[in-house]
Structures are given as C-alpha cells and as structure tokens.
Amino acid sequence: MSLWKQSATVEELNRMQSGSIASYLGIEFVDIGDDYLVATLPVDERTRQPFGLLHGGASVVLSETMGSVGGFLAADPGSIVVGLEVNANHLRSATEGRVTGTCRSLHIGRTTQVWETQIHDAKERLICVSRLTVVVKAPRT
C-alpha cells in the first residue's frame, strides 16, 4: 500500500523544482516507490567545495528537497509542508560523478513528519545520512 496521499510522476516532480535551488544544483528525481523517493545530484562545479569534494551543504539541499517533496506527497491535498530541522552526518567524500539519495519516512504525523535520506556514491558507498523534520500546515478551509 502506498504512503502517498497525492500522486505525481517523476517528470512532474522534476518540473516542480524548476527555478529552485534544486534545479540550479542539478537535482533530478529518478524514481518513486510506494514509500520512497530516489533522486540524484551531480558532483561538479556547482556542488563541490574549494578542495574538490562534494560540499556538505549540497548533500543537505538534496536531503531537504527530497524530504520536503515526500512530505508534500504524504500530506493531505492543499497542505503546505515546510522544513523545521535538518541534520546530516557526512561519512565519506565524493569528487565526481553523481550521488544518489533514497528518502523514506521515519514518522508521518498530523502536524509533523520525519524523513531520512541516505546518499550513496556511484560505487554504492554510503556518503551521507540526513534527517529532516517538516511541519505540515493543514489546508485552509
């Protein structure tokens, strides 16, 4: 059974990101499952820090983007989902290619949700684990 209360295709999720930091950094959604999202982020001049490593902030943008979209899809139609807190543990560096985030819910409540994103490099090594808490604002009636 699907976690999602709203439906969207990968193409629709990518269009939703147009003109945002996610599109600027090259984040692309690539899969939607019944209870998870998958997106990629390039490791390039937009996302590397001065020493040539994937910037931790870029990993956090990937996590917050994915968790916010997951929160939106898991909330009642018309709800607004906004980030409340995000943290990340950077476990390994990446210097090139693309990294892939997989995001799943840890908690879906009426007013808050918690999402975990695990980010792996092209060799499937875990490079970052991030957790996002979002607030769900009910639709206006």
XYZ file of C-alpha atoms in Angstrom:
141
model
C 0.000 0.000 0.000
C 1.329 3.418 -0.934
C 2.259 6.031 1.659
C 1.351 8.847 -0.715
C -1.894 10.810 -0.374
C -1.096 12.737 -3.558
C 0.126 11.299 -6.820
C 2.922 12.589 -9.006
C 5.212 11.261 -11.696
C 8.976 11.666 -11.735
C 8.529 14.158 -14.563
C 6.055 16.213 -12.515
C 8.394 16.250 -9.505
C 11.239 17.489 -11.692
C 9.027 20.199 -13.214
C 8.015 21.316 -9.700
C 11.707 22.043 -8.981
C 12.078 24.399 -11.956
C 13.586 27.736 -10.941
C 14.558 26.490 -7.476
C 17.889 25.700 -5.828
C 17.234 22.033 -6.665
C 17.153 22.754 -10.398
C 20.179 25.046 -10.141
C 22.209 22.288 -8.464
C 21.018 19.674 -10.983
C 18.938 17.534 -8.614
C 16.810 15.072 -10.575
C 14.141 12.749 -9.240
C 14.555 9.333 -10.858
C 12.144 7.004 -9.019
C 9.036 7.000 -6.838
C 8.106 3.836 -4.944
C 5.208 3.134 -2.614
C 7.166 4.507 0.351
C 10.353 6.082 -1.000
C 11.814 8.645 -3.407
C 15.115 8.468 -5.285
C 16.954 11.488 -6.684
C 20.449 12.221 -7.944
C 22.830 15.141 -7.563
C 25.854 15.802 -9.795
C 29.245 16.296 -8.212
C 30.518 19.187 -10.330
C 31.492 22.873 -10.177
C 28.053 23.746 -8.725
C 28.247 21.290 -5.845
C 31.938 20.949 -4.927
C 33.708 22.943 -2.246
C 37.111 24.583 -2.942
C 39.047 21.361 -2.158
C 37.206 19.443 -4.888
C 34.913 17.452 -2.588
C 31.126 17.354 -2.646
C 30.022 20.241 -0.422
C 28.141 19.072 2.667
C 25.588 21.796 2.070
C 24.777 20.317 -1.341
C 24.055 16.972 0.325
C 21.761 18.778 2.762
C 19.950 20.521 -0.117
C 19.387 17.092 -1.706
C 18.048 15.731 1.586
C 15.802 18.702 2.312
C 14.456 18.693 -1.246
C 13.627 15.007 -1.103
C 12.119 15.098 2.399
C 10.024 18.146 1.577
C 8.683 16.513 -1.573
C 7.992 13.302 0.358
C 6.192 15.340 3.000
C 4.117 17.079 0.357
C 3.131 13.768 -1.245
C 2.278 12.196 2.143
C 0.150 15.166 3.307
C -3.470 15.893 2.563
C -4.009 17.777 -0.704
C -3.709 21.531 -0.191
C -1.356 21.185 2.789
C 1.846 23.177 2.985
C 4.995 21.372 4.146
C 7.997 23.336 5.421
C 11.291 22.258 6.944
C 11.700 22.634 10.698
C 15.067 20.966 11.336
C 17.674 19.183 9.243
C 20.885 17.406 10.215
C 23.455 15.437 8.292
C 26.348 13.118 9.013
C 28.937 13.241 6.226
C 30.613 9.830 6.278
C 32.684 9.770 3.086
C 33.618 12.224 0.356
C 32.724 12.230 -3.331
C 34.708 14.075 -6.008
C 32.977 13.291 -9.307
C 30.008 11.669 -10.993
C 26.578 11.641 -9.382
C 25.414 10.749 -5.910
C 22.039 9.124 -5.313
C 19.709 9.813 -2.412
C 16.994 7.471 -1.216
C 14.448 9.073 1.095
C 11.984 7.288 3.397
C 9.708 8.413 6.189
C 10.511 7.669 9.810
C 7.337 9.305 11.133
C 4.170 10.617 9.483
C 2.067 12.570 11.943
C -0.780 15.021 11.634
C 1.428 18.098 12.092
C 4.999 16.804 11.799
C 6.868 14.306 9.674
C 10.432 12.976 9.867
C 12.296 11.863 6.736
C 15.654 10.096 6.395
C 17.786 10.330 3.279
C 20.738 8.041 2.655
C 23.109 9.298 -0.026
C 25.403 6.882 -1.860
C 28.162 7.406 -4.404
C 28.403 5.604 -7.757
C 30.094 2.631 -6.032
C 27.106 2.419 -3.652
C 29.169 3.546 -0.665
C 27.227 5.488 1.957
C 28.482 9.069 1.975
C 25.814 10.889 3.980
C 22.850 10.186 6.240
C 20.479 13.074 6.811
C 17.255 13.541 8.743
C 14.657 16.225 8.061
C 11.702 17.207 10.248
C 8.906 19.069 8.497
C 5.817 20.853 9.751
C 2.565 20.136 7.948
C 0.221 23.099 7.773
C -3.326 21.951 7.107
C -5.179 23.202 4.071
C -7.230 26.334 4.564
C -10.952 25.682 4.624
